[in-house]
mmCIF file of C-alpha atoms and ligand atoms in Angstrom:
data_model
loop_
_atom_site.group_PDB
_atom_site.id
_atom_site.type_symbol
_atom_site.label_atom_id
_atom_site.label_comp_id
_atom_site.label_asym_id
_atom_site.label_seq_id
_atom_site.Cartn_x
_atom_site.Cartn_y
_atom_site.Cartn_z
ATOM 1 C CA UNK A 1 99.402 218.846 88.906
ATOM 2 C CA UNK A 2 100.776 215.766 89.878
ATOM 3 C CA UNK A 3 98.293 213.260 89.014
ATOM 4 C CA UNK A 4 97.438 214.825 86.147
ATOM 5 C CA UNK A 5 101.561 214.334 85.306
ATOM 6 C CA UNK A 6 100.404 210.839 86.138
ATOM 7 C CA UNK A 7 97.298 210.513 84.106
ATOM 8 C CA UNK A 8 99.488 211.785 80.788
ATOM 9 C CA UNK A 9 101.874 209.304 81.658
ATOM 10 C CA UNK A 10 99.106 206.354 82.327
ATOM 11 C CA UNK A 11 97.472 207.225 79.237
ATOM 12 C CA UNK A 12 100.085 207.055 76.788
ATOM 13 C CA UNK A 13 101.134 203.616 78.296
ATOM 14 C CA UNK A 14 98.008 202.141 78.002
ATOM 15 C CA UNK A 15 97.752 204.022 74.193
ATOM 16 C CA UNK A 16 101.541 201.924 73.490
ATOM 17 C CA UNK A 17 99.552 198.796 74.690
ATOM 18 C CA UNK A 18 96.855 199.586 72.697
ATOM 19 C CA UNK A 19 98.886 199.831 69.771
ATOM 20 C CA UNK A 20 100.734 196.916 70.642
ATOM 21 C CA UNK A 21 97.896 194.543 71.234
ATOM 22 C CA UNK A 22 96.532 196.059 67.677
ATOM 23 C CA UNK A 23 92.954 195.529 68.224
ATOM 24 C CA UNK A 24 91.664 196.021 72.129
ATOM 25 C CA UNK A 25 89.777 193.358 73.275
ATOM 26 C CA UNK A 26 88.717 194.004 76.303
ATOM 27 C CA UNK A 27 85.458 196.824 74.813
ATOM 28 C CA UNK A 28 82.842 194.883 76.455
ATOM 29 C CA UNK A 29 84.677 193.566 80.225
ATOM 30 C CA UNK A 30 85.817 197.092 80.626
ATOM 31 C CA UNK A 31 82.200 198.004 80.551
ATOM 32 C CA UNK A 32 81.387 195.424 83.059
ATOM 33 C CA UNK A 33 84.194 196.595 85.233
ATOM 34 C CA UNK A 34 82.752 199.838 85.026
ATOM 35 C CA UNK A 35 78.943 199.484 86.031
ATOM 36 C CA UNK A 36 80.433 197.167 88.261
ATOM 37 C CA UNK A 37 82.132 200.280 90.036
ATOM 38 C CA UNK A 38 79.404 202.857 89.728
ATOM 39 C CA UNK A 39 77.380 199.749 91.969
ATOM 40 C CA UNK A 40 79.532 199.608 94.540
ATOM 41 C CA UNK A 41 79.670 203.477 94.393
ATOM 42 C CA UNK A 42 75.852 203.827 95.030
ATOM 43 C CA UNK A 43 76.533 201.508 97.685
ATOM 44 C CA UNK A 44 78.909 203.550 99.694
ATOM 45 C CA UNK A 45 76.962 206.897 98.894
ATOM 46 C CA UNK A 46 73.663 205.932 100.404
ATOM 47 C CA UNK A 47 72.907 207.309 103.659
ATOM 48 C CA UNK A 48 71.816 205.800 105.767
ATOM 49 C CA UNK A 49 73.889 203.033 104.861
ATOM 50 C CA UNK A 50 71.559 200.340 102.835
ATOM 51 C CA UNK A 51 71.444 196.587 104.461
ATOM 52 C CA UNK A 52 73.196 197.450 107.711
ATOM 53 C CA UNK A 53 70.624 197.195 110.435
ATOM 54 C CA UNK A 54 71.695 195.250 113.785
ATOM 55 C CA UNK A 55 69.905 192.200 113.754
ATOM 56 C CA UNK A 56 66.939 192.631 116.367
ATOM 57 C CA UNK A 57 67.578 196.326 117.245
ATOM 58 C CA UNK A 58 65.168 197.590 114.904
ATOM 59 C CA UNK A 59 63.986 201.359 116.779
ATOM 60 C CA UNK A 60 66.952 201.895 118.556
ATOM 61 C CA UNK A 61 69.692 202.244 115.547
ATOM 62 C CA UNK A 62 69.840 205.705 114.034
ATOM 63 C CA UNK A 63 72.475 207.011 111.274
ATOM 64 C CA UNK A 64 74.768 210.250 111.450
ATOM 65 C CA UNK A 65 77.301 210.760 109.244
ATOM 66 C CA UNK A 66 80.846 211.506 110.499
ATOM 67 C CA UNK A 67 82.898 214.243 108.644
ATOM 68 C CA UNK A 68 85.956 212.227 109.202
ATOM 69 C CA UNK A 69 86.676 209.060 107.502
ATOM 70 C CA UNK A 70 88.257 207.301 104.179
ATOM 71 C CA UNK A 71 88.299 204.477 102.187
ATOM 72 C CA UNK A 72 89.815 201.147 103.583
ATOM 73 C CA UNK A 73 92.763 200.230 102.492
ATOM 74 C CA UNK A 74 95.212 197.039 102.025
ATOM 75 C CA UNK A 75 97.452 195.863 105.135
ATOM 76 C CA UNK A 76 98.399 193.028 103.257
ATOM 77 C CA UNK A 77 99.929 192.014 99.373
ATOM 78 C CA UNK A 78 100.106 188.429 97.913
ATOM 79 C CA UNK A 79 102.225 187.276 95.310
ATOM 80 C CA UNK A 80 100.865 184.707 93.111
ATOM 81 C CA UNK A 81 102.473 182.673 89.765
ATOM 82 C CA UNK A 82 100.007 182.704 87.045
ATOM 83 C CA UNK A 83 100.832 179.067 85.696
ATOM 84 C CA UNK A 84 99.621 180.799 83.031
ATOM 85 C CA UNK A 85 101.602 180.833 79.024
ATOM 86 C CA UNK A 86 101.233 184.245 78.417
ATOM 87 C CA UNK A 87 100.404 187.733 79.173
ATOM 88 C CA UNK A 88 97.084 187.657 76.884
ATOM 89 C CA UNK A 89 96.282 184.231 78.358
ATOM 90 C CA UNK A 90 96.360 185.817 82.165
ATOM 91 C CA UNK A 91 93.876 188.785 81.158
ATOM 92 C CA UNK A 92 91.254 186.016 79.432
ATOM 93 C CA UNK A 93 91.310 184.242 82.595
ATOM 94 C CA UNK A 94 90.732 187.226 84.103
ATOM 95 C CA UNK A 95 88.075 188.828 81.647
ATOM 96 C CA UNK A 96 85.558 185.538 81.753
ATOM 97 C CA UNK A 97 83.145 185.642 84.883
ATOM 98 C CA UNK A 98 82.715 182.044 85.175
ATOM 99 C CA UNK A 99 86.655 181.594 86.205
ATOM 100 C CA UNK A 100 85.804 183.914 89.212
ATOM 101 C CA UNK A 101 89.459 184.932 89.483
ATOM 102 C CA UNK A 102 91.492 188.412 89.398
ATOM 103 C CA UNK A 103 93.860 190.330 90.949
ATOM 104 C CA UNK A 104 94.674 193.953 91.117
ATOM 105 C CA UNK A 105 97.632 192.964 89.114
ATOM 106 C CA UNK A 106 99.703 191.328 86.415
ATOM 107 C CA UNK A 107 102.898 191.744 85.941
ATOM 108 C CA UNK A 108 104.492 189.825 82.516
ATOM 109 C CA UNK A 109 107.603 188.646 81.509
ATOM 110 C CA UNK A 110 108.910 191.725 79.806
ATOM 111 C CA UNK A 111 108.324 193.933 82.646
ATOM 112 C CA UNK A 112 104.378 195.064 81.780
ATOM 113 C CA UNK A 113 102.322 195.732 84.390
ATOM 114 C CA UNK A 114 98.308 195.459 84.039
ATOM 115 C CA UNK A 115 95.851 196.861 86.822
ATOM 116 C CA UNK A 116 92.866 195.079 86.883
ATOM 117 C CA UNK A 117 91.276 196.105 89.901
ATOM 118 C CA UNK A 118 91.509 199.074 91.205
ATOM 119 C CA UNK A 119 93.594 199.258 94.856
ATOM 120 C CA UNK A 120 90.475 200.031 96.976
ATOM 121 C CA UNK A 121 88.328 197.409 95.519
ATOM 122 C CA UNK A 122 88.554 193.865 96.496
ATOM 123 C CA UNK A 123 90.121 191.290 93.375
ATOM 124 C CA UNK A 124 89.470 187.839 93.699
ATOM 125 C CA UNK A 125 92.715 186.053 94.283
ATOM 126 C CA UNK A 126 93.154 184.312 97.162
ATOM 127 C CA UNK A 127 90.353 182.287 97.849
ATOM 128 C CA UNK A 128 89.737 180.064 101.185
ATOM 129 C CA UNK A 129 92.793 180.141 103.581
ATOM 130 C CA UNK A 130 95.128 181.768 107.007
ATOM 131 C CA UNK A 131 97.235 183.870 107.519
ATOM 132 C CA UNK A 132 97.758 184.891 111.496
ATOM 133 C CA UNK A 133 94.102 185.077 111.904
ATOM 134 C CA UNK A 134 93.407 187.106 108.845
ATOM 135 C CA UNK A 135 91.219 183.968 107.000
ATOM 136 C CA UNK A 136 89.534 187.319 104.475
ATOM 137 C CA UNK A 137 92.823 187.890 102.501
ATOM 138 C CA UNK A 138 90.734 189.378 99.444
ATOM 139 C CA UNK A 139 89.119 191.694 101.575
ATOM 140 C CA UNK A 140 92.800 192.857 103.501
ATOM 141 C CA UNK A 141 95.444 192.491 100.863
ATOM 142 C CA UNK A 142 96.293 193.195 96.844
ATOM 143 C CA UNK A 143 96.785 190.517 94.549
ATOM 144 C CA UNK A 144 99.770 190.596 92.249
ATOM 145 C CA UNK A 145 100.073 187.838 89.833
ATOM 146 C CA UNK A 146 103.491 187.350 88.001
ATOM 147 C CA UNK A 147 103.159 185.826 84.888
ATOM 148 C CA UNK A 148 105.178 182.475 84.982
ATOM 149 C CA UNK A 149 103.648 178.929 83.881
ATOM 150 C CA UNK A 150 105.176 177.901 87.221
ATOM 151 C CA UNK A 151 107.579 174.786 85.761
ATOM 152 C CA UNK A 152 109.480 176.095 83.770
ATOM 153 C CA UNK A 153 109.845 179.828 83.680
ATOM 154 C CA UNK A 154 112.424 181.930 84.718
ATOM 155 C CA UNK A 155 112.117 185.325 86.331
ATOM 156 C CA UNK A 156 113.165 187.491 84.181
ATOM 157 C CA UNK A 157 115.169 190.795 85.557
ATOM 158 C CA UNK A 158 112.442 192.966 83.545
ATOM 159 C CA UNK A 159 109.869 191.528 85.219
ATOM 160 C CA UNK A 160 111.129 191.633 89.050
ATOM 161 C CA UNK A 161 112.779 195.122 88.305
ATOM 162 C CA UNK A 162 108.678 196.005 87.547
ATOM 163 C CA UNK A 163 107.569 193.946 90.776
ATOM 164 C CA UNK A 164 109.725 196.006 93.201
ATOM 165 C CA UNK A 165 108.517 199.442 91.492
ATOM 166 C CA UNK A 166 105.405 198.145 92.183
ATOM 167 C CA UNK A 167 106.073 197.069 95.782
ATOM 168 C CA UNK A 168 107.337 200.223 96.410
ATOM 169 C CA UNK A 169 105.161 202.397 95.723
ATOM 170 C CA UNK A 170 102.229 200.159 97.340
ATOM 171 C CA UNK A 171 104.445 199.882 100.586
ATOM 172 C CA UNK A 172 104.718 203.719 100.606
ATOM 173 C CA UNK A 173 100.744 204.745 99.590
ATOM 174 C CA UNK A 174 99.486 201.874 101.798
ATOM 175 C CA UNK A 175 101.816 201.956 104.860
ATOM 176 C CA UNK A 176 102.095 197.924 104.241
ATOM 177 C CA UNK A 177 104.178 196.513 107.086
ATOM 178 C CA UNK A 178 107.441 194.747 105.286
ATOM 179 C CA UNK A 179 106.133 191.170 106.956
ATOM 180 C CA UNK A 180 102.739 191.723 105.242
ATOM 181 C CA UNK A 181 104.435 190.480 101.702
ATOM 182 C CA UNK A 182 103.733 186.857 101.299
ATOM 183 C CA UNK A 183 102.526 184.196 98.994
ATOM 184 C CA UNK A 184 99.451 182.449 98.153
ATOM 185 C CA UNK A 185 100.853 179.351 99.098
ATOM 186 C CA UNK A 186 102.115 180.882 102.526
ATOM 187 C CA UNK A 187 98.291 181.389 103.030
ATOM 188 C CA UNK A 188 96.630 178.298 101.647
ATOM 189 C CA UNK A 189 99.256 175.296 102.627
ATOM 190 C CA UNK A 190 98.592 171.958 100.138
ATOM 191 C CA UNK A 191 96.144 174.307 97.738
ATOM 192 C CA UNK A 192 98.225 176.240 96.579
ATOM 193 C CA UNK A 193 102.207 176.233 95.902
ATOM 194 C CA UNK A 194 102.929 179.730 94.077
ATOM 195 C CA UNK A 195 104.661 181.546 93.448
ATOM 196 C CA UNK A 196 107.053 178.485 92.827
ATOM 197 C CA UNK A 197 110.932 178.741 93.319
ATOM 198 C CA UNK A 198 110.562 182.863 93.266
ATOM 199 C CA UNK A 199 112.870 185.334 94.038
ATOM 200 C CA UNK A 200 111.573 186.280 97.753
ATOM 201 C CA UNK A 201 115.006 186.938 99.065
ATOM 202 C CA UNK A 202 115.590 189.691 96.295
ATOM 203 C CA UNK A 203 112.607 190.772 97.765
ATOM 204 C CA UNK A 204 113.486 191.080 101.037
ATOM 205 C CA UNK A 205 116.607 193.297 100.463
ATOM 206 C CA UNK A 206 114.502 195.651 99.546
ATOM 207 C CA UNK A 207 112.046 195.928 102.193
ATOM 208 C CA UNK A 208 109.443 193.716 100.710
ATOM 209 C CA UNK A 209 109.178 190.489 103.046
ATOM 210 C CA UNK A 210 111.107 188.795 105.701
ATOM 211 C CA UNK A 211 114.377 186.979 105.308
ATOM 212 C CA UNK A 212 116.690 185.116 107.239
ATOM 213 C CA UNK A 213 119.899 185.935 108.144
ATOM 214 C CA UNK A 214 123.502 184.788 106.899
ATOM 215 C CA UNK A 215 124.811 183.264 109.958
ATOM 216 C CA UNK A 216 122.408 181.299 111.845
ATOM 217 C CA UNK A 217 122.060 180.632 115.551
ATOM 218 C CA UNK A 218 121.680 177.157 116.639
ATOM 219 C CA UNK A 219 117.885 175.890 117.532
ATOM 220 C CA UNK A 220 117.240 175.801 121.638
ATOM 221 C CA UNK A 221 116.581 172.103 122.393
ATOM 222 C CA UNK A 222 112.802 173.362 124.048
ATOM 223 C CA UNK A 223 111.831 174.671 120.378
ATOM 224 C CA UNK A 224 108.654 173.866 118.888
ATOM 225 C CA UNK A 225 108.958 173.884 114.947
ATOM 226 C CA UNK A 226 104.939 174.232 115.659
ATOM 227 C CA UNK A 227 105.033 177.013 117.705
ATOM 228 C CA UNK A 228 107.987 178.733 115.268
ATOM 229 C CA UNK A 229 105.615 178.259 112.438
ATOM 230 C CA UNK A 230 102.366 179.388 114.041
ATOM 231 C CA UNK A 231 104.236 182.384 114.965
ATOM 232 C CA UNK A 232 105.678 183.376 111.325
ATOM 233 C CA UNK A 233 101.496 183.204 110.083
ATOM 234 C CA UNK A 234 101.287 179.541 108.804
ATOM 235 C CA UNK A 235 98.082 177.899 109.814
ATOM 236 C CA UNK A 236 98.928 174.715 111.762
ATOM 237 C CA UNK A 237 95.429 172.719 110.644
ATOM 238 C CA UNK A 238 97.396 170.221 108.332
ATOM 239 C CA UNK A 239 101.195 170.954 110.058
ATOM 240 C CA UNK A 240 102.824 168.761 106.959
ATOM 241 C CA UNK A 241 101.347 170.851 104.376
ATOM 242 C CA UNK A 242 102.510 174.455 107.139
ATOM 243 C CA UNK A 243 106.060 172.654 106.667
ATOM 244 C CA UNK A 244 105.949 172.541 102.617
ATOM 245 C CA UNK A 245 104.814 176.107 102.551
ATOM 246 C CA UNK A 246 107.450 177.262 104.616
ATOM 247 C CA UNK A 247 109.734 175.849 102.581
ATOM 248 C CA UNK A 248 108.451 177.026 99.400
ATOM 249 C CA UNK A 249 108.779 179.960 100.355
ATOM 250 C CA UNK A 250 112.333 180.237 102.438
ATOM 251 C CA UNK A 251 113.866 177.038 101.195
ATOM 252 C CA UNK A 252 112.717 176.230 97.833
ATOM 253 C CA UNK A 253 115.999 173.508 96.898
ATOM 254 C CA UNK A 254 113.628 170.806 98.768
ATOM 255 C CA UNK A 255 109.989 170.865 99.742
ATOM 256 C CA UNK A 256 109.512 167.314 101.732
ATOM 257 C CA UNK A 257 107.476 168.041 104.445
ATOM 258 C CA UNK A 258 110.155 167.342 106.825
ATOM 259 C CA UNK A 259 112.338 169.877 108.845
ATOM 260 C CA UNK A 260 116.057 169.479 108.530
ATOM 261 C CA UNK A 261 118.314 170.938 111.061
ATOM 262 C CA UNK A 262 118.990 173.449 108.388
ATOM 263 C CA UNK A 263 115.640 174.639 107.641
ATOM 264 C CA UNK A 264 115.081 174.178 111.600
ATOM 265 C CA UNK A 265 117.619 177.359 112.017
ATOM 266 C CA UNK A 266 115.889 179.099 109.414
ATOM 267 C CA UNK A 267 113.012 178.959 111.265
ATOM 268 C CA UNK A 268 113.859 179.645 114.431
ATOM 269 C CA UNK A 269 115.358 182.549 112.792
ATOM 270 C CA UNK A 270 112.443 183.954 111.275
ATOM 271 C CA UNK A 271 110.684 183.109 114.174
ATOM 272 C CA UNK A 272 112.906 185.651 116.505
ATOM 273 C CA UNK A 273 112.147 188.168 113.301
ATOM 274 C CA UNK A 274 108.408 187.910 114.319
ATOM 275 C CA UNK A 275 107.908 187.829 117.586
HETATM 276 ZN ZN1 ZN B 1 97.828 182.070 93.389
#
């Protein structure tokens, strides 16, 4: 009864869209999206599973299906800026196969929000990166995209009001872990930078991310700024480009590479938060 509530509900706000957009364009990449699926469902229905012999063990590997199992889910969500001019602009980006891009979703400016990919499948958003030792984001996490041209947008209250609904219910259904909510540029430091100058501690009221606290404790003198990164998730490779994403994310008023004693408390903060 309930998802059928849900399916009315769906329908008749993708029927407003419809109506709004006045002509649907998106005929022929829904059908794409759609044999796409029914390909990846032949590929979980075969049994024995097709393409997943051991390497070498060729008359010792036999197949019995299990009555107990499900489909895998995200641990993980990233939060992306479109630098993007437009709602329509994000879903051609994300209708033409040679950009390679997607995410699950995309939220606009007045508050509509777009599934692209369905939550069990595996969008195309965050690319080559580390996070903790998760380096297969795509394959762990969903991919919201917020539609800001990453200058000079603002974040409108319609469209963060729609990102914590969103959150919320993806949280709940997916039993994400509240430090699991991060940002592309958390995961790729110096390739990526959004989402730029966002709202993450509105966020983090709400359950949706870490924060630091009000009053912060001074830093021990033995400290590593290293160590207090490498602990938070940043990947330590190129540390000057770990620093900038760090404070993208949790300082965002100045992103030199260098630690102040300020940002310093921060992080020893959100360091404690993590261990
Ligand atoms: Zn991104």
């Amino acid at each position: 009864m309930k998802s059928h509530k849900f399916s009315i509900v769906f329908l008749s706000s993708a029927l407003l869209f419809l109506i709004a957009c006045s002509t649907y364009k998106y005929k022929a990449t829904d059908k794409v999206y759609k044999n796409n699926a029914k390909s990846f469902a032949k590929i979980i229905a075969a049994t024995p599973p097709k393409n997943q012999q051991i390497d070498s063990l060729f008359n010792e590997q036999y197949f019995v299906g299990t009555t107990n199992m499900g489909i895998r889910k995200a641990n993980f969500v990233m939060i992306h800026h479109t630098a993007q001019d437009s709602l329509g602009q994000t879903l051609r980006t994300f209708t033409i196969p040679r950009t390679g891009t997607s995410s699950h979703y995309v939220v606009s400016r007045d508050g509509k929000v777009v599934q692209m990919v369905n939550d069990y499948l595996r969008a195309q958003h965050a690319g080559a990166g580390k996070w903790g030792q998760v380096t297969d984001m795509n394959s762990c996490s969903i991919g919201i995209e917020m539609d800001n041209n990453g200058t000079t947008d603002v974040w409108t209250d319609a469209q963060i009001t729609s990102l914590c609904a969103l959150l919320k219910t993806l949280k709940k259904k997916y039993s994400i872990p509240t430090a699991n909510f991060i940002g592309h540029a958390d995961f790729a430091p110096g390739r990526k930078n959004d989402p730029k100058n966002f709202p993450w501690k509105t966020l983090a009221q709400q359950g949706y991310g870490l924060w630091y606290d009000d009053v912060l404790d001074s830093v021990p003198e033995n400290f590593d700024p290293m160590v207090g990164l490498k602990v938070i998730g940043y990947n330590l490779q190129r540390p000057n480009y770990a620093i900038e994403a760090f404070k993208i994310h949790y300082i965002q008023s100045d992103i030199t590479p260098i630690l102040t004693d300020f940002d310093k408390r921060v992080l020893y903060n959100l360091y404690k938060k993590n261990l």
